[in-house]
Short mmCIF file of C-alpha atoms and ligand atoms in Angstrom, two decimals:
data_model
loop_
_atom_site.label_atom_id
_atom_site.label_comp_id
_atom_site.label_asym_id
_atom_site.label_seq_id
_atom_site.Cartn_x
_atom_site.Cartn_y
_atom_site.Cartn_z
CA MET A 26 -0.05 0.02 0.02
CA TYR A 27 2.44 2.66 0.94
CA ARG A 28 5.73 2.91 -1.03
CA ASN A 29 7.82 5.77 0.60
CA ILE A 30 7.75 5.98 4.47
CA VAL A 31 9.44 8.66 6.45
CA ILE A 32 9.58 8.39 10.25
CA LEU A 33 10.60 11.21 12.55
CA THR A 34 11.64 10.25 16.15
CA GLY A 35 12.15 12.31 19.16
CA ALA A 36 13.06 12.04 22.73
CA GLY A 37 9.76 10.46 23.66
CA ILE A 38 10.82 7.15 21.83
CA SER A 39 13.85 6.78 24.13
CA ALA A 40 11.82 7.73 27.22
CA GLU A 41 10.86 4.05 27.94
CA SER A 42 14.55 3.22 27.52
CA GLY A 43 15.39 5.29 30.49
CA ILE A 44 16.68 8.45 28.74
CA LYS A 45 15.13 11.74 29.77
CA THR A 46 13.24 13.78 27.34
CA PHE A 47 13.95 17.53 27.09
CA ARG A 48 10.52 19.29 27.69
CA ASP A 49 8.51 16.96 29.87
CA GLN A 50 8.39 17.51 33.54
CA ASN A 51 11.87 17.01 35.08
CA GLY A 52 13.20 16.98 31.63
CA LEU A 53 16.85 17.90 30.62
CA TRP A 54 15.89 21.57 29.87
CA GLU A 55 14.42 22.00 33.23
CA GLN A 56 17.89 21.17 34.89
CA HIS A 57 20.27 22.74 32.33
CA SER A 58 20.32 26.06 30.64
CA ILE A 59 20.19 25.60 26.70
CA GLU A 60 22.33 28.65 26.35
CA ASP A 61 24.95 27.18 28.61
CA VAL A 62 25.16 23.56 27.21
CA ALA A 63 23.52 23.63 23.79
CA THR A 64 24.94 26.72 21.95
CA PRO A 65 28.28 27.37 20.21
CA GLU A 66 28.59 30.40 22.54
CA GLY A 67 28.01 28.33 25.62
CA TYR A 68 30.82 25.98 24.48
CA ALA A 69 33.22 28.79 23.77
CA ASN A 70 32.39 30.20 27.01
CA ASP A 71 32.79 27.11 29.23
CA ILE A 72 34.24 23.92 27.42
CA GLU A 73 34.39 21.88 30.73
CA LEU A 74 30.75 22.53 31.53
CA VAL A 75 29.49 21.56 28.18
CA GLU A 76 31.76 18.39 28.13
CA ARG A 77 30.53 17.42 31.59
CA PHE A 78 26.89 17.58 30.38
CA TYR A 79 27.58 15.52 27.25
CA SER A 80 29.93 13.04 29.15
CA SER A 81 27.32 12.24 31.65
CA ARG A 82 24.78 11.63 28.91
CA TRP A 83 27.40 9.36 27.12
CA GLN A 84 28.03 7.48 30.31
CA GLN A 85 24.33 6.90 30.90
CA LEU A 86 24.02 5.67 27.30
CA HIS A 87 26.85 3.18 27.80
CA SER A 88 25.41 1.90 31.25
CA ASP A 89 23.48 -1.23 31.66
CA GLU A 90 20.28 0.89 32.59
CA VAL A 91 19.69 1.88 28.86
CA SER A 92 18.66 -0.31 26.01
CA PRO A 93 16.24 -0.28 22.98
CA ASN A 94 12.63 -0.71 23.72
CA PRO A 95 9.82 -2.35 21.59
CA ALA A 96 9.34 0.80 19.56
CA HIS A 97 12.97 0.90 18.51
CA TYR A 98 12.74 -2.70 17.58
CA ALA A 99 9.53 -2.46 15.71
CA LEU A 100 10.95 0.31 13.35
CA ALA A 101 13.98 -1.93 12.56
CA LYS A 102 11.55 -4.84 11.75
CA LEU A 103 9.73 -2.40 9.54
CA GLU A 104 12.88 -1.55 7.63
CA GLN A 105 13.85 -5.24 7.20
CA ALA A 106 10.35 -6.33 6.16
CA PHE A 107 8.92 -3.41 4.16
CA ASP A 108 9.57 -3.64 0.34
CA GLY A 109 9.31 0.13 -0.34
CA ASN A 110 11.50 2.91 0.75
CA ILE A 111 11.84 3.94 4.34
CA LEU A 112 13.93 6.59 6.09
CA VAL A 113 14.04 7.07 9.86
CA ILE A 114 15.04 10.65 10.76
CA THR A 115 15.97 10.99 14.46
CA GLN A 116 16.29 14.06 16.46
CA ASN A 117 17.96 11.81 19.11
CA VAL A 118 21.50 11.65 19.64
CA ASP A 119 21.40 8.18 21.38
CA ASP A 120 22.27 5.15 19.41
CA LEU A 121 19.19 3.08 20.30
CA HIS A 122 17.79 2.84 16.76
CA GLU A 123 21.25 1.35 15.59
CA ARG A 124 21.29 -1.06 18.46
CA ALA A 125 17.82 -2.30 17.60
CA GLY A 126 18.95 -2.84 13.97
CA SER A 127 17.86 0.31 12.07
CA ARG A 128 20.35 1.18 9.21
CA ARG A 129 18.46 3.51 6.91
CA LEU A 130 18.70 6.26 9.62
CA LEU A 131 19.70 9.87 9.64
CA HIS A 132 20.87 11.56 12.94
CA MET A 133 19.79 15.00 12.12
CA HIS A 134 20.94 16.45 15.45
CA GLY A 135 24.17 14.60 15.66
CA GLU A 136 25.43 11.54 17.73
CA LEU A 137 26.50 11.42 21.42
CA ASN A 138 28.98 8.60 20.42
CA LYS A 139 31.09 10.78 18.19
CA GLY A 140 33.38 13.84 18.60
CA ARG A 141 34.29 16.06 15.88
CA CYS A 142 37.52 17.87 14.89
CA PRO A 143 36.79 21.63 14.82
CA LYS A 144 39.23 22.19 12.12
CA SER A 145 38.86 19.22 9.53
CA LEU A 146 35.28 18.47 10.68
CA GLN A 147 36.21 14.74 10.60
CA THR A 148 34.22 12.67 13.13
CA PHE A 149 35.69 10.10 15.42
CA ILE A 150 33.82 7.39 17.58
CA LEU A 151 34.21 8.27 21.19
CA ARG A 152 35.60 5.46 23.23
CA GLU A 153 35.51 7.56 26.38
CA PRO A 154 33.71 10.64 27.67
CA PHE A 155 34.83 14.00 26.64
CA GLY A 156 38.00 15.61 28.04
CA PRO A 157 41.26 17.42 27.07
CA ASP A 158 42.77 14.09 26.05
CA ASN A 159 40.13 13.12 23.66
CA CYS A 160 41.66 14.66 20.42
CA CYS A 161 41.61 14.09 16.78
CA THR A 162 44.26 12.30 14.73
CA CYS A 163 43.87 14.43 11.65
CA CYS A 164 45.78 17.59 12.81
CA ILE A 165 49.24 18.28 14.02
CA PRO A 166 49.01 19.49 16.74
CA ALA A 167 46.00 17.40 17.57
CA LYS A 168 42.75 19.37 18.27
CA ARG A 169 40.31 18.74 21.04
CA LEU A 170 37.28 17.04 19.84
CA ARG A 171 33.96 18.77 20.20
CA PRO A 172 30.61 17.04 20.72
CA HIS A 173 29.24 15.92 17.26
CA ILE A 174 25.95 17.60 18.39
CA VAL A 175 23.83 20.17 16.54
CA TRP A 176 23.51 23.23 18.86
CA PHE A 177 20.95 25.87 18.61
CA GLY A 178 21.87 28.08 15.90
CA GLU A 179 23.71 25.40 13.90
CA MET A 180 22.25 23.82 10.77
CA PRO A 181 20.95 20.22 11.12
CA PHE A 182 22.61 17.41 9.24
CA GLY A 183 21.26 15.75 6.08
CA MET A 184 18.76 18.39 5.15
CA ASP A 185 18.94 17.77 1.36
CA ARG A 186 18.30 14.10 1.85
CA ILE A 187 15.46 14.76 4.38
CA HIS A 188 13.67 17.22 1.84
CA ASP A 189 14.05 14.70 -0.91
CA ALA A 190 12.48 12.06 1.22
CA LEU A 191 9.69 14.30 2.45
CA ASP A 192 8.87 15.31 -1.09
CA ARG A 193 8.31 11.75 -2.15
CA CYS A 194 6.81 10.18 0.96
CA ASP A 195 3.22 8.83 1.18
CA LEU A 196 3.28 8.20 4.83
CA PHE A 197 4.96 10.31 7.54
CA ILE A 198 4.96 9.27 11.10
CA ALA A 199 6.24 11.40 13.96
CA ILE A 200 7.03 9.49 17.26
CA GLY A 201 7.59 11.10 20.55
CA THR A 202 8.43 14.63 19.60
CA SER A 203 6.94 17.87 20.90
CA GLY A 204 7.33 19.56 17.60
CA THR A 205 8.84 22.61 19.11
CA VAL A 206 12.29 22.63 17.41
CA TYR A 207 12.56 23.58 13.78
CA PRO A 208 13.22 22.50 11.07
CA ALA A 209 12.02 19.07 12.33
CA ALA A 210 8.74 20.58 13.57
CA GLY A 211 7.91 21.71 10.05
CA PHE A 212 8.34 18.33 8.26
CA VAL A 213 4.64 17.42 8.87
CA ASP A 214 3.70 20.54 6.85
CA SER A 215 5.96 19.59 4.03
CA ALA A 216 4.53 15.92 4.01
CA ASN A 217 1.05 17.16 4.13
CA HIS A 218 1.88 19.61 1.28
CA HIS A 219 3.13 16.61 -0.75
CA GLY A 220 -0.05 14.58 -0.26
CA ALA A 221 1.38 12.15 2.32
CA GLN A 222 -0.80 10.67 5.13
CA THR A 223 0.54 12.20 8.39
CA VAL A 224 0.50 10.36 11.74
CA GLU A 225 1.57 11.18 15.26
CA VAL A 226 2.23 8.94 18.16
CA ASN A 227 2.69 10.76 21.56
CA LEU A 228 1.98 10.19 25.11
CA LEU A 229 -0.12 13.46 25.08
CA GLU A 230 -3.32 14.31 23.30
CA PRO A 231 -2.68 16.49 20.36
CA ASP A 232 -3.41 20.25 20.78
CA ARG A 233 -5.80 22.06 18.47
CA HIS A 234 -2.97 23.41 16.30
CA SER A 235 -1.80 20.03 15.32
CA GLN A 236 -1.13 19.49 11.71
CA PHE A 237 -1.25 15.68 11.85
CA GLN A 238 -4.21 13.86 10.16
CA TYR A 239 -4.12 10.86 12.67
CA HIS A 240 -3.08 10.67 16.17
CA PHE A 241 -2.23 7.69 18.47
CA THR A 242 -2.08 8.66 22.14
CA GLY A 243 -0.01 6.58 24.43
CA LYS A 244 3.50 5.19 24.87
CA ALA A 245 5.53 4.51 21.80
CA GLY A 246 6.48 1.14 23.12
CA ASP A 247 2.86 0.12 23.20
CA ILE A 248 1.67 1.75 19.85
CA VAL A 249 4.60 1.61 17.40
CA PRO A 250 4.77 -2.32 17.23
CA GLN A 251 1.07 -2.53 16.38
CA LEU A 252 1.37 0.34 13.85
CA VAL A 253 4.26 -1.40 12.13
CA ASP A 254 2.31 -4.69 11.90
CA ASP A 255 -0.64 -2.88 10.41
CA ILE A 256 1.74 -1.32 7.70
CA LEU A 257 3.29 -4.69 7.07
CA ASP A 258 -0.15 -6.16 6.68
CA GLY A 259 -0.99 -3.58 4.00
CA LYS A 260 -3.56 -1.73 6.12
CA VAL A 261 -4.25 1.97 5.73
CA ILE A 262 -3.51 3.82 8.85
CA GLY A 263 -6.69 5.20 10.36
CA SER A 264 -9.06 2.86 8.55
CA GLU A 265 -9.71 1.02 11.68
CA PRO A 266 -8.89 1.85 15.40
CA ILE A 267 -5.50 0.52 16.55
CA ALA A 268 -5.94 -2.68 18.62
CA LEU A 269 -3.89 -2.52 21.82
P1 OAD B 14 10.79 16.95 23.71
O1 OAD B 14 11.35 16.62 25.09
O2 OAD B 14 10.70 18.30 23.33
O3 OAD B 14 9.48 16.08 23.54
C1 OAD B 14 9.30 14.84 23.92
C2 OAD B 14 7.93 14.45 23.40
O4 OAD B 14 7.85 12.95 23.65
C3 OAD B 14 6.71 15.04 24.19
O5 OAD B 14 5.76 15.43 23.24
C4 OAD B 14 6.22 13.96 25.02
O6 OAD B 14 4.78 14.09 25.21
C5 OAD B 14 6.57 12.83 24.19
N1 OAD B 14 6.71 11.45 25.09
C6 OAD B 14 7.19 11.28 26.25
N2 OAD B 14 7.35 10.10 26.58
C7 OAD B 14 6.78 9.31 25.65
C8 OAD B 14 6.58 7.95 25.33
N3 OAD B 14 6.92 7.01 26.14
N4 OAD B 14 5.87 7.67 24.15
C9 OAD B 14 5.54 8.58 23.24
N5 OAD B 14 5.71 9.82 23.46
C10 OAD B 14 6.35 10.29 24.59
O7 OAD B 14 11.81 16.08 22.71
P2 OAD B 14 11.99 16.42 21.14
O8 OAD B 14 10.82 16.90 20.56
O9 OAD B 14 12.82 15.24 20.69
O10 OAD B 14 17.61 19.30 20.10
O11 OAD B 14 13.04 17.61 21.14
C11 OAD B 14 13.60 18.16 19.95
C12 OAD B 14 14.94 18.76 20.10
O12 OAD B 14 14.92 19.64 21.20
C13 OAD B 14 15.86 17.69 20.60
O13 OAD B 14 16.41 16.77 19.50
C14 OAD B 14 16.91 18.55 21.14
C15 OAD B 14 16.17 19.41 21.96
O14 OAD B 14 16.66 20.77 22.21
C16 OAD B 14 18.84 19.66 20.24
O15 OAD B 14 19.47 19.47 21.37
C17 OAD B 14 19.43 20.28 19.05
#
């Protein structure tokens, strides 16, 4: 039925894996200032503070308490079993989609597991948290790696590929994102504009400004596996209520 599927994921898909979201109660932006830890200016002002913030998130990601949940596994299953095109665009910097098996994946806001040389822009897998000794091997003298994270005021990665996929998609699903940060928040408009069916999965009820045609309210880990099975069964989303 569907031929080209684009899926946008946000922090909500990783919430059931033990990773805090940004804007829910007790979320990351309640405890940290965006200006201090998520802007180029904040980094220039206090490198150690920013490194501590991303290092503690890196350590949590590498701890036993974090692992993919059924929503991540369901999207990997969709990629493997679907015979059309699929692209998962994630705003998340964790690697839970990869660990679950997703490969057609784009990290538009960067990756916690990588550092970047500020001169050559080459990226390096981080084997340990950030610190003055975590340096590039592309420069002499070696440069201190910066987090490979898109900060406010910087351009997200992969925008050409994302726009191509949105132009062609016939189904767009956003999972666990508050839709407050652009350009990701505008993808639904673009998908609607190109005639796609647009579907949202979120813990919260949609507000009256929502641009999505269909909503599933609840936990991603409960809803996404059923949604994926319906797509693989050739069902049209919204034609019958989702059975949980
Ligand atoms: P937010 O924290 O803004 O939103 C998380 C969304 O997930 C909320 O709408 C929740 O209702 C929903 N949610 C929470 N738990 C859920 C669950 N178990 N199942 C389904 N939905 C759930 O996170 P994002 O929208 O991802 O950017 O934030 C976007 C960007 O803002 C992030 O990538 C980050 C941040 O600043 C950068 O750092 C550049």
